[in-house]
mmCIF file of C-alpha atoms in Angstrom:
data_model
loop_
_atom_site.group_PDB
_atom_site.id
_atom_site.type_symbol
_atom_site.label_atom_id
_atom_site.label_comp_id
_atom_site.label_asym_id
_atom_site.label_seq_id
_atom_site.Cartn_x
_atom_site.Cartn_y
_atom_site.Cartn_z
ATOM 1 C CA UNK W 1 8.548 0.892 -20.041
ATOM 2 C CA UNK W 2 10.947 1.957 -22.726
ATOM 3 C CA UNK W 3 12.787 4.367 -21.243
ATOM 4 C CA UNK W 4 13.887 2.365 -17.951
ATOM 5 C CA UNK W 5 14.936 -0.583 -20.432
ATOM 6 C CA UNK W 6 17.245 2.197 -21.917
ATOM 7 C CA UNK W 7 18.593 2.935 -18.542
ATOM 8 C CA UNK W 8 19.119 -0.285 -17.838
ATOM 9 C CA UNK W 9 20.807 -0.970 -20.994
ATOM 10 C CA UNK W 10 23.290 1.739 -20.443
ATOM 11 C CA UNK W 11 23.864 1.045 -16.716
ATOM 12 C CA UNK W 12 24.592 -2.742 -17.914
ATOM 13 C CA UNK W 13 27.114 -1.437 -20.306
ATOM 14 C CA UNK W 14 29.050 0.886 -17.822
ATOM 15 C CA UNK W 15 29.126 -1.523 -14.786
ATOM 16 C CA UNK W 16 29.896 -4.738 -16.490
ATOM 17 C CA UNK W 17 29.491 -7.943 -14.889
ATOM 18 C CA UNK W 18 28.858 -6.389 -11.205
ATOM 19 C CA UNK W 19 25.732 -4.869 -13.263
ATOM 20 C CA UNK W 20 24.597 -8.179 -14.382
ATOM 21 C CA UNK W 21 24.735 -10.161 -10.792
ATOM 22 C CA UNK W 22 23.125 -6.720 -8.971
ATOM 23 C CA UNK W 23 20.212 -6.716 -12.021
ATOM 24 C CA UNK W 24 19.266 -10.728 -10.969
ATOM 25 C CA UNK W 25 18.945 -9.974 -7.679
ATOM 26 C CA UNK W 26 15.691 -8.084 -6.633
ATOM 27 C CA UNK W 27 16.134 -4.508 -4.766
ATOM 28 C CA UNK W 28 14.609 -4.457 -1.393
ATOM 29 C CA UNK W 29 11.855 -2.192 -1.061
ATOM 30 C CA UNK W 30 12.861 -1.725 2.612
ATOM 31 C CA UNK W 31 16.168 -1.495 4.624
ATOM 32 C CA UNK W 32 16.157 -2.955 7.953
ATOM 33 C CA UNK W 33 16.560 0.618 9.864
ATOM 34 C CA UNK W 34 13.002 1.399 8.028
ATOM 35 C CA UNK W 35 11.621 -1.954 9.053
ATOM 36 C CA UNK W 36 12.250 -1.160 12.943
ATOM 37 C CA UNK W 37 10.673 2.341 12.124
ATOM 38 C CA UNK W 38 7.362 0.929 10.930
ATOM 39 C CA UNK W 39 7.618 -1.652 13.755
ATOM 40 C CA UNK W 40 8.070 0.987 16.079
ATOM 41 C CA UNK W 41 5.847 3.693 14.157
ATOM 42 C CA UNK W 42 2.787 0.838 14.180
ATOM 43 C CA UNK W 43 3.355 -0.144 17.924
ATOM 44 C CA UNK W 44 3.066 4.007 18.824
ATOM 45 C CA UNK W 45 -0.037 3.462 16.350
ATOM 46 C CA UNK W 46 -1.616 1.322 18.124
ATOM 47 C CA UNK W 47 -1.689 2.627 21.461
ATOM 48 C CA UNK W 48 -2.357 6.094 20.407
ATOM 49 C CA UNK W 49 -4.129 7.833 22.546
ATOM 50 C CA UNK W 50 -6.163 10.060 20.508
ATOM 51 C CA UNK W 51 -7.143 10.717 16.890
ATOM 52 C CA UNK W 52 -4.749 13.621 16.275
ATOM 53 C CA UNK W 53 -1.937 11.569 17.298
ATOM 54 C CA UNK W 54 -2.741 8.566 15.264
ATOM 55 C CA UNK W 55 -2.881 10.816 12.053
ATOM 56 C CA UNK W 56 0.551 12.314 12.818
ATOM 57 C CA UNK W 57 1.635 8.204 13.205
ATOM 58 C CA UNK W 58 0.067 7.473 10.305
ATOM 59 C CA UNK W 59 1.350 10.217 7.881
ATOM 60 C CA UNK W 60 4.792 8.564 9.025
ATOM 61 C CA UNK W 61 3.664 5.390 7.797
ATOM 62 C CA UNK W 62 2.364 6.179 4.381
ATOM 63 C CA UNK W 63 5.940 8.432 4.167
ATOM 64 C CA UNK W 64 7.932 5.542 4.415
ATOM 65 C CA UNK W 65 5.474 2.800 2.491
ATOM 66 C CA UNK W 66 5.043 5.338 -0.352
ATOM 67 C CA UNK W 67 8.625 6.466 -0.615
ATOM 68 C CA UNK W 68 11.345 3.361 -0.278
ATOM 69 C CA UNK W 69 14.751 3.429 -0.041
ATOM 70 C CA UNK W 70 15.549 2.358 -3.142
ATOM 71 C CA UNK W 71 16.018 5.418 -5.731
ATOM 72 C CA UNK W 72 14.666 3.830 -9.172
ATOM 73 C CA UNK W 73 11.914 2.387 -7.126
ATOM 74 C CA UNK W 74 11.420 5.858 -5.737
ATOM 75 C CA UNK W 75 11.185 7.786 -8.845
ATOM 76 C CA UNK W 76 8.740 5.411 -10.317
ATOM 77 C CA UNK W 77 6.958 5.442 -6.918
ATOM 78 C CA UNK W 78 6.581 9.593 -7.283
ATOM 79 C CA UNK W 79 5.221 9.235 -11.053
ATOM 80 C CA UNK W 80 3.073 6.768 -9.688
ATOM 81 C CA UNK W 81 1.800 9.387 -7.265
ATOM 82 C CA UNK W 82 1.677 12.354 -9.541
ATOM 83 C CA UNK W 83 -0.319 10.496 -12.561
ATOM 84 C CA UNK W 84 -2.849 9.628 -9.244
ATOM 85 C CA UNK W 85 -3.410 13.020 -8.677
ATOM 86 C CA UNK W 86 -3.896 13.884 -12.409
ATOM 87 C CA UNK W 87 -6.173 10.955 -12.498
ATOM 88 C CA UNK W 88 -4.707 9.366 -15.379
ATOM 89 C CA UNK W 89 -5.592 5.971 -14.830
ATOM 90 C CA UNK W 90 -4.728 3.797 -17.521
ATOM 91 C CA UNK W 91 -1.090 5.404 -17.450
ATOM 92 C CA UNK W 92 -1.037 4.818 -13.708
ATOM 93 C CA UNK W 93 -1.819 0.823 -13.583
ATOM 94 C CA UNK W 94 0.465 0.915 -16.833
ATOM 95 C CA UNK W 95 3.373 1.690 -14.550
ATOM 96 C CA UNK W 96 1.899 -0.116 -11.250
ATOM 97 C CA UNK W 97 2.012 -2.920 -13.283
ATOM 98 C CA UNK W 98 5.844 -2.586 -14.072
ATOM 99 C CA UNK W 99 6.656 -1.897 -10.482
ATOM 100 C CA UNK W 100 5.095 -4.808 -9.131
ATOM 101 C CA UNK W 101 6.783 -7.090 -12.171
ATOM 102 C CA UNK W 102 10.458 -5.837 -10.709
ATOM 103 C CA UNK W 103 9.615 -5.157 -7.431
ATOM 104 C CA UNK W 104 7.317 -7.990 -6.300
ATOM 105 C CA UNK W 105 8.304 -7.812 -2.423
ATOM 106 C CA UNK W 106 7.237 -3.981 -2.538
ATOM 107 C CA UNK W 107 3.933 -4.014 -0.787
ATOM 108 C CA UNK W 108 2.709 -0.310 -1.493
ATOM 109 C CA UNK W 109 2.895 -1.115 -5.105
ATOM 110 C CA UNK W 110 0.416 -3.784 -5.021
ATOM 111 C CA UNK W 111 -1.639 -1.305 -2.799
ATOM 112 C CA UNK W 112 -1.943 1.530 -4.966
ATOM 113 C CA UNK W 113 -3.002 -0.484 -8.300
ATOM 114 C CA UNK W 114 -5.523 -2.501 -5.824
ATOM 115 C CA UNK W 115 -6.838 1.075 -5.335
ATOM 116 C CA UNK W 116 -6.587 1.861 -8.837
ATOM 117 C CA UNK W 117 -8.923 -0.783 -9.175
ATOM 118 C CA UNK W 118 -11.274 -0.323 -6.921
ATOM 119 C CA UNK W 119 -11.830 3.217 -7.833
ATOM 120 C CA UNK W 120 -11.966 1.676 -11.672
ATOM 121 C CA UNK W 121 -14.927 -0.538 -9.816
ATOM 122 C CA UNK W 122 -12.734 -3.644 -11.055
ATOM 123 C CA UNK W 123 -12.979 -4.828 -7.751
ATOM 124 C CA UNK W 124 -11.909 -8.784 -8.406
ATOM 125 C CA UNK W 125 -8.355 -7.404 -9.478
ATOM 126 C CA UNK W 126 -8.374 -5.119 -6.703
ATOM 127 C CA UNK W 127 -8.959 -8.044 -4.094
ATOM 128 C CA UNK W 128 -6.307 -10.245 -5.748
ATOM 129 C CA UNK W 129 -3.684 -6.926 -5.243
ATOM 130 C CA UNK W 130 -5.379 -6.603 -1.706
ATOM 131 C CA UNK W 131 -3.857 -10.386 -0.722
ATOM 132 C CA UNK W 132 -0.410 -9.809 -2.187
ATOM 133 C CA UNK W 133 -0.166 -6.718 0.059
ATOM 134 C CA UNK W 134 -1.415 -8.779 3.325
ATOM 135 C CA UNK W 135 0.713 -11.109 2.789
ATOM 136 C CA UNK W 136 3.603 -8.681 2.041
ATOM 137 C CA UNK W 137 2.644 -6.497 5.068
ATOM 138 C CA UNK W 138 -0.008 -7.870 7.536
ATOM 139 C CA UNK W 139 -0.452 -4.501 9.544
ATOM 140 C CA UNK W 140 -1.053 -2.865 6.193
ATOM 141 C CA UNK W 141 -4.493 -1.237 7.354
ATOM 142 C CA UNK W 142 -5.028 0.765 4.212
ATOM 143 C CA UNK W 143 -5.640 -2.742 2.200
ATOM 144 C CA UNK W 144 -7.423 -4.289 5.031
ATOM 145 C CA UNK W 145 -9.971 -1.052 4.611
ATOM 146 C CA UNK W 146 -9.834 -1.290 1.067
ATOM 147 C CA UNK W 147 -11.028 -4.663 1.014
ATOM 148 C CA UNK W 148 -13.736 -4.057 3.865
ATOM 149 C CA UNK W 149 -15.504 -1.426 1.800
ATOM 150 C CA UNK W 150 -15.223 -3.666 -1.280
ATOM 151 C CA UNK W 151 -16.829 -6.552 0.537
ATOM 152 C CA UNK W 152 -19.255 -3.825 2.455
ATOM 153 C CA UNK W 153 -20.389 -2.746 -1.236
ATOM 154 C CA UNK W 154 -20.583 -6.341 -2.163
ATOM 155 C CA UNK W 155 -23.328 -7.233 0.620
ATOM 156 C CA UNK W 156 -20.476 -9.661 2.311
ATOM 157 C CA UNK W 157 -20.769 -7.503 5.332
ATOM 158 C CA UNK W 158 -19.171 -10.505 7.712
ATOM 159 C CA UNK W 159 -16.366 -10.421 5.854
ATOM 160 C CA UNK W 160 -16.455 -6.562 6.058
ATOM 161 C CA UNK W 161 -17.181 -6.407 9.620
ATOM 162 C CA UNK W 162 -13.970 -8.826 10.030
ATOM 163 C CA UNK W 163 -11.514 -6.888 8.183
ATOM 164 C CA UNK W 164 -12.704 -3.555 9.293
ATOM 165 C CA UNK W 165 -12.268 -4.950 13.129
ATOM 166 C CA UNK W 166 -8.479 -6.165 12.212
ATOM 167 C CA UNK W 167 -7.757 -3.019 10.644
ATOM 168 C CA UNK W 168 -9.038 -0.884 13.981
ATOM 169 C CA UNK W 169 -6.791 -3.414 15.902
ATOM 170 C CA UNK W 170 -3.955 -1.708 13.985
ATOM 171 C CA UNK W 171 -5.198 1.411 13.617
ATOM 172 C CA UNK W 172 -7.571 1.992 16.600
ATOM 173 C CA UNK W 173 -8.776 5.720 14.977
ATOM 174 C CA UNK W 174 -9.975 4.829 11.487
ATOM 175 C CA UNK W 175 -12.433 7.296 10.291
ATOM 176 C CA UNK W 176 -14.169 4.483 7.830
ATOM 177 C CA UNK W 177 -15.787 2.996 11.161
ATOM 178 C CA UNK W 178 -18.395 5.081 10.760
ATOM 179 C CA UNK W 179 -19.586 2.723 7.548
ATOM 180 C CA UNK W 180 -20.469 0.345 10.597
ATOM 181 C CA UNK W 181 -22.571 1.741 12.860
ATOM 182 C CA UNK W 182 -22.081 -1.585 15.432
ATOM 183 C CA UNK W 183 -18.568 -0.208 15.833
ATOM 184 C CA UNK W 184 -20.274 3.161 16.188
ATOM 185 C CA UNK W 185 -22.094 1.951 19.188
ATOM 186 C CA UNK W 186 -19.368 0.235 20.743
ATOM 187 C CA UNK W 187 -17.286 3.086 20.737
ATOM 188 C CA UNK W 188 -19.998 4.976 22.370
ATOM 189 C CA UNK W 189 -20.489 2.954 24.942
ATOM 190 C CA UNK W 190 -17.115 2.593 25.981
#
């Protein structure tokens, strides 16, 4: 946190009043072009003919979600992803706490934090973060699947199935559908 504050102080000193105004206006995690590209990708995903095609589209969506156009946010997300690989969850949570505070409209910040809380078995916090994710990006199939998994573990099978069906309406080839035998039976009947 201190590193970011030092950086901001230097930028404010160099740029003067314009920097003060810019620091008050929250940065956008997505440009209009990115939003249009994501809209097109989600349409392609919804109508993908097979799992391989869906996976290619899914990979592109995740790239948009995890590499925002704001350079400072993108750098911080790279730090998050690097720390996740190292399984340094306390450091990841601390960094994600800063990201969601600084970029509250960035859905993937909330989603990454929800994922870490899930891994730490802190379901209450994970579910709260997923609510934020879905308020910002209702098509976030990862958040829907995550919530379905938690609900299933909590014995809330009806809620779990509802979320899985919502996720499958967005991404019809989710491998997590295997957690729901009734969905596999439907796939076999088709």
